[in-house]
Amino acid sequence: GAGAVLVEGHTSVYMSDVTFNNNVADNISSSGMTGMAGGAVISNGDLVIENGSFDSNRARDSGPGISHGGALVAASPYGQSVTINKSIFTNNSAEDGGAISQTNNAHLVVANSIFMNNSATGATTGSGGAIMNRGGTQFLVNNTIVYNSAVSSGKGVMAISGSTTFATSNIIYNNDGEDLAASGGTLNVEASIF
């Protein structure tokens, strides 16, 4: 996994004015472990990204398991935080979570960012065209999430069992089907435009 950057557990990383283009990660590691991918970034620790640009990154299915997070995976198994502010995610793809996939009780905050033309391509799963919450607490504030697609559910945002998503003051529309979806997860939406 991690096409460009791997943030290890129990570390803190701050990135500003960074660009990630055309990175590719496989969902099977050289040691044979399967699961995640993170086309550009996997974070198992605390991570802050300001003014980031993620374009045409891809989490590729190269073995058993599902590829997650075309641009970024927030894994953070000990509840660490990933915060993204004033960033742009375009044309990223993965089987689940076209741009971002969150799992393992990570705490994710995404604010003042744009998600456009990202896609979840998994033939049987394919959920969360822009953002997938697979576990943990997620705060989406003042984002624009448009023209994303998914084969299955949550063309914009998907929350599944064991996850909680709070979406406030977002513009979420013109995604290829339902803009938001929940399957066993909790989805709280306020003051947003659809």
mmCIF file of C-alpha atoms in Angstrom:
data_model
loop_
_atom_site.group_PDB
_atom_site.id
_atom_site.type_symbol
_atom_site.label_atom_id
_atom_site.label_comp_id
_atom_site.label_asym_id
_atom_site.label_seq_id
_atom_site.Cartn_x
_atom_site.Cartn_y
_atom_site.Cartn_z
ATOM 1 C CA GLY A 1 0.000 0.000 0.000
ATOM 2 C CA ALA A 2 0.789 3.737 0.107
ATOM 3 C CA GLY A 3 1.769 4.908 -3.345
ATOM 4 C CA ALA A 4 3.801 7.837 -2.004
ATOM 5 C CA VAL A 5 3.664 8.372 1.792
ATOM 6 C CA LEU A 6 3.193 6.015 4.750
ATOM 7 C CA VAL A 7 2.630 7.640 8.158
ATOM 8 C CA GLU A 8 3.483 5.057 10.805
ATOM 9 C CA GLY A 9 1.567 4.674 14.056
ATOM 10 C CA HIS A 10 2.459 6.895 17.031
ATOM 11 C CA THR A 11 3.908 9.588 14.752
ATOM 12 C CA SER A 12 2.646 13.065 13.838
ATOM 13 C CA VAL A 13 3.059 14.555 10.359
ATOM 14 C CA TYR A 14 2.099 17.987 9.009
ATOM 15 C CA MET A 15 1.996 18.655 5.250
ATOM 16 C CA SER A 16 1.265 21.961 3.534
ATOM 17 C CA ASP A 17 1.062 22.912 -0.148
ATOM 18 C CA VAL A 18 1.628 19.347 -1.322
ATOM 19 C CA THR A 19 0.692 17.728 -4.631
ATOM 20 C CA PHE A 20 0.090 14.015 -5.235
ATOM 21 C CA ASN A 21 -0.493 13.104 -8.889
ATOM 22 C CA ASN A 22 -0.658 9.734 -10.655
ATOM 23 C CA ASN A 23 0.454 7.571 -7.726
ATOM 24 C CA VAL A 24 -0.565 3.902 -7.683
ATOM 25 C CA ALA A 25 -0.693 1.495 -4.737
ATOM 26 C CA ASP A 26 -1.522 -2.200 -4.700
ATOM 27 C CA ASN A 27 -3.766 -3.797 -2.098
ATOM 28 C CA ILE A 28 -1.200 -6.532 -1.499
ATOM 29 C CA SER A 29 2.158 -5.745 0.058
ATOM 30 C CA SER A 30 5.536 -7.245 -0.765
ATOM 31 C CA SER A 31 5.195 -9.303 2.409
ATOM 32 C CA GLY A 32 1.906 -10.761 1.159
ATOM 33 C CA MET A 33 -0.462 -8.870 3.464
ATOM 34 C CA THR A 34 -3.753 -7.908 1.835
ATOM 35 C CA GLY A 35 -6.295 -5.173 2.440
ATOM 36 C CA MET A 36 -5.594 -1.454 2.293
ATOM 37 C CA ALA A 37 -4.001 0.475 -0.550
ATOM 38 C CA GLY A 38 -4.008 4.304 -0.377
ATOM 39 C CA GLY A 39 -3.082 5.427 -3.873
ATOM 40 C CA ALA A 40 -1.006 8.297 -2.474
ATOM 41 C CA VAL A 41 -1.093 8.182 1.357
ATOM 42 C CA ILE A 42 -1.797 5.766 4.201
ATOM 43 C CA SER A 43 -1.907 7.231 7.692
ATOM 44 C CA ASN A 44 -1.651 5.036 10.786
ATOM 45 C CA GLY A 45 -0.724 8.054 12.929
ATOM 46 C CA ASP A 46 -1.709 11.702 13.315
ATOM 47 C CA LEU A 47 -1.713 13.579 10.021
ATOM 48 C CA VAL A 48 -2.618 17.129 8.984
ATOM 49 C CA ILE A 49 -2.782 18.159 5.325
ATOM 50 C CA GLU A 50 -3.354 21.812 4.367
ATOM 51 C CA ASN A 51 -3.706 22.972 0.765
ATOM 52 C CA GLY A 52 -3.191 19.533 -0.711
ATOM 53 C CA SER A 53 -3.910 18.514 -4.283
ATOM 54 C CA PHE A 54 -4.657 14.865 -5.116
ATOM 55 C CA ASP A 55 -5.251 14.067 -8.777
ATOM 56 C CA SER A 56 -5.467 10.775 -10.681
ATOM 57 C CA ASN A 57 -4.184 8.562 -7.872
ATOM 58 C CA ARG A 58 -5.291 4.943 -7.811
ATOM 59 C CA ALA A 59 -5.566 2.085 -5.330
ATOM 60 C CA ARG A 60 -5.239 -1.002 -7.486
ATOM 61 C CA ASP A 61 -6.640 -4.472 -6.865
ATOM 62 C CA SER A 62 -3.733 -6.841 -7.368
ATOM 63 C CA GLY A 63 -4.755 -9.719 -5.136
ATOM 64 C CA PRO A 64 -7.292 -10.911 -2.584
ATOM 65 C CA GLY A 65 -9.071 -8.283 -0.537
ATOM 66 C CA ILE A 66 -10.406 -4.896 -1.614
ATOM 67 C CA SER A 67 -8.422 -1.818 -2.599
ATOM 68 C CA HIS A 68 -9.378 1.231 -0.492
ATOM 69 C CA GLY A 69 -8.750 4.956 -0.771
ATOM 70 C CA GLY A 70 -7.744 6.063 -4.245
ATOM 71 C CA ALA A 71 -5.917 9.045 -2.758
ATOM 72 C CA LEU A 72 -5.755 8.408 1.003
ATOM 73 C CA VAL A 73 -6.481 5.797 3.664
ATOM 74 C CA ALA A 74 -7.021 6.994 7.243
ATOM 75 C CA ALA A 75 -6.334 3.740 9.100
ATOM 76 C CA SER A 76 -5.071 5.040 12.469
ATOM 77 C CA PRO A 77 -5.806 1.879 14.493
ATOM 78 C CA TYR A 78 -5.460 3.635 17.856
ATOM 79 C CA GLY A 79 -7.950 6.413 17.109
ATOM 80 C CA GLN A 80 -5.420 8.953 15.873
ATOM 81 C CA SER A 81 -6.632 11.911 13.834
ATOM 82 C CA VAL A 82 -6.358 12.756 10.160
ATOM 83 C CA THR A 83 -7.267 16.359 9.352
ATOM 84 C CA ILE A 84 -7.571 17.668 5.806
ATOM 85 C CA ASN A 85 -8.226 21.346 5.091
ATOM 86 C CA LYS A 86 -8.464 23.403 1.891
ATOM 87 C CA SER A 87 -7.552 20.478 -0.353
ATOM 88 C CA ILE A 88 -8.703 19.210 -3.752
ATOM 89 C CA PHE A 89 -9.370 15.581 -4.723
ATOM 90 C CA THR A 90 -10.025 14.908 -8.416
ATOM 91 C CA ASN A 91 -10.055 11.822 -10.644
ATOM 92 C CA ASN A 92 -8.916 9.372 -7.955
ATOM 93 C CA SER A 93 -10.161 5.776 -7.918
ATOM 94 C CA ALA A 94 -10.303 2.626 -5.793
ATOM 95 C CA GLU A 95 -12.646 -0.303 -5.322
ATOM 96 C CA ASP A 96 -14.001 1.385 -2.152
ATOM 97 C CA GLY A 97 -13.583 5.053 -1.235
ATOM 98 C CA GLY A 98 -12.660 6.643 -4.546
ATOM 99 C CA ALA A 99 -10.751 9.472 -2.869
ATOM 100 C CA ILE A 100 -10.652 8.658 0.868
ATOM 101 C CA SER A 101 -11.317 5.521 2.883
ATOM 102 C CA GLN A 102 -11.427 5.584 6.680
ATOM 103 C CA THR A 103 -11.224 2.533 8.927
ATOM 104 C CA ASN A 104 -9.996 1.124 12.282
ATOM 105 C CA ASN A 105 -11.644 3.782 14.507
ATOM 106 C CA ALA A 106 -9.710 6.607 12.913
ATOM 107 C CA HIS A 107 -10.873 10.164 13.603
ATOM 108 C CA LEU A 108 -11.191 12.062 10.317
ATOM 109 C CA VAL A 109 -11.914 15.755 9.765
ATOM 110 C CA VAL A 110 -12.274 17.106 6.211
ATOM 111 C CA ALA A 111 -13.012 20.814 5.833
ATOM 112 C CA ASN A 112 -13.152 23.434 3.080
ATOM 113 C CA SER A 113 -12.210 20.881 0.423
ATOM 114 C CA ILE A 114 -13.399 19.831 -3.031
ATOM 115 C CA PHE A 115 -14.099 16.288 -4.263
ATOM 116 C CA MET A 116 -14.825 15.924 -7.964
ATOM 117 C CA ASN A 117 -14.836 13.041 -10.463
ATOM 118 C CA ASN A 118 -13.594 10.400 -8.005
ATOM 119 C CA SER A 119 -14.855 6.841 -8.397
ATOM 120 C CA ALA A 120 -15.390 3.633 -6.410
ATOM 121 C CA THR A 121 -15.034 0.912 -9.002
ATOM 122 C CA GLY A 122 -15.371 -2.410 -7.161
ATOM 123 C CA ALA A 123 -17.579 -4.813 -9.101
ATOM 124 C CA THR A 124 -19.479 -6.043 -6.030
ATOM 125 C CA THR A 125 -18.635 -3.444 -3.366
ATOM 126 C CA GLY A 126 -17.800 -0.165 -5.084
ATOM 127 C CA SER A 127 -19.131 2.212 -2.407
ATOM 128 C CA GLY A 128 -18.224 5.762 -1.418
ATOM 129 C CA GLY A 129 -17.381 7.449 -4.703
ATOM 130 C CA ALA A 130 -15.646 10.289 -2.882
ATOM 131 C CA ILE A 131 -15.451 9.193 0.782
ATOM 132 C CA MET A 132 -16.004 5.865 2.542
ATOM 133 C CA ASN A 133 -16.326 5.567 6.319
ATOM 134 C CA ARG A 134 -15.643 1.951 7.292
ATOM 135 C CA GLY A 135 -15.186 2.646 10.998
ATOM 136 C CA GLY A 136 -14.517 5.617 13.232
ATOM 137 C CA THR A 137 -15.869 9.136 13.520
ATOM 138 C CA GLN A 138 -15.852 11.472 10.563
ATOM 139 C CA PHE A 139 -16.562 15.209 10.366
ATOM 140 C CA LEU A 140 -17.214 16.759 6.956
ATOM 141 C CA VAL A 141 -17.513 20.548 7.125
ATOM 142 C CA ASN A 142 -17.971 23.067 4.313
ATOM 143 C CA ASN A 143 -16.910 20.766 1.472
ATOM 144 C CA THR A 144 -18.058 20.530 -2.127
ATOM 145 C CA ILE A 145 -18.642 16.922 -3.226
ATOM 146 C CA VAL A 146 -19.812 16.711 -6.850
ATOM 147 C CA TYR A 147 -19.688 14.470 -9.948
ATOM 148 C CA ASN A 148 -18.354 11.423 -8.092
ATOM 149 C CA SER A 149 -19.468 7.880 -8.908
ATOM 150 C CA ALA A 150 -19.721 4.429 -7.357
ATOM 151 C CA VAL A 151 -20.769 1.039 -8.684
ATOM 152 C CA SER A 152 -22.780 0.332 -5.521
ATOM 153 C CA SER A 153 -23.882 2.789 -2.800
ATOM 154 C CA GLY A 154 -22.989 6.284 -1.648
ATOM 155 C CA LYS A 155 -21.894 7.933 -4.857
ATOM 156 C CA GLY A 156 -20.683 10.869 -2.776
ATOM 157 C CA VAL A 157 -20.311 9.601 0.807
ATOM 158 C CA MET A 158 -20.910 6.146 2.331
ATOM 159 C CA ALA A 159 -21.061 5.203 6.041
ATOM 160 C CA ILE A 160 -21.165 1.510 6.952
ATOM 161 C CA SER A 161 -21.674 -0.444 10.155
ATOM 162 C CA GLY A 162 -19.741 0.829 13.167
ATOM 163 C CA SER A 163 -19.055 4.255 11.676
ATOM 164 C CA THR A 164 -20.408 7.740 12.400
ATOM 165 C CA THR A 165 -20.359 10.624 9.935
ATOM 166 C CA PHE A 166 -21.308 14.218 10.746
ATOM 167 C CA ALA A 167 -21.820 16.342 7.615
ATOM 168 C CA THR A 168 -22.334 20.070 8.144
ATOM 169 C CA SER A 169 -22.573 22.931 5.628
ATOM 170 C CA ASN A 170 -21.559 20.831 2.629
ATOM 171 C CA ILE A 171 -22.600 21.041 -1.001
ATOM 172 C CA ILE A 172 -23.227 17.465 -2.152
ATOM 173 C CA TYR A 173 -24.944 17.080 -5.506
ATOM 174 C CA ASN A 174 -24.760 15.783 -9.073
ATOM 175 C CA ASN A 175 -23.045 12.613 -7.982
ATOM 176 C CA ASP A 176 -23.945 9.569 -10.093
ATOM 177 C CA GLY A 177 -26.915 8.453 -7.948
ATOM 178 C CA GLU A 178 -27.596 8.934 -4.235
ATOM 179 C CA ASP A 179 -25.292 11.564 -2.801
ATOM 180 C CA LEU A 180 -25.082 10.024 0.677
ATOM 181 C CA ALA A 181 -25.840 6.531 1.942
ATOM 182 C CA ALA A 182 -25.601 4.579 5.181
ATOM 183 C CA SER A 183 -25.652 0.824 5.715
ATOM 184 C CA GLY A 184 -25.591 0.187 9.436
ATOM 185 C CA GLY A 185 -23.534 3.338 10.020
ATOM 186 C CA THR A 186 -24.783 6.629 11.454
ATOM 187 C CA LEU A 187 -25.106 9.646 9.187
ATOM 188 C CA ASN A 188 -25.910 13.068 10.668
ATOM 189 C CA VAL A 189 -26.474 15.870 8.147
ATOM 190 C CA GLU A 190 -27.059 19.565 8.874
ATOM 191 C CA ALA A 191 -27.257 22.769 6.815
ATOM 192 C CA SER A 192 -26.130 21.140 3.582
ATOM 193 C CA ILE A 193 -27.189 21.554 -0.050
ATOM 194 C CA PHE A 194 -28.189 18.575 -2.200
#
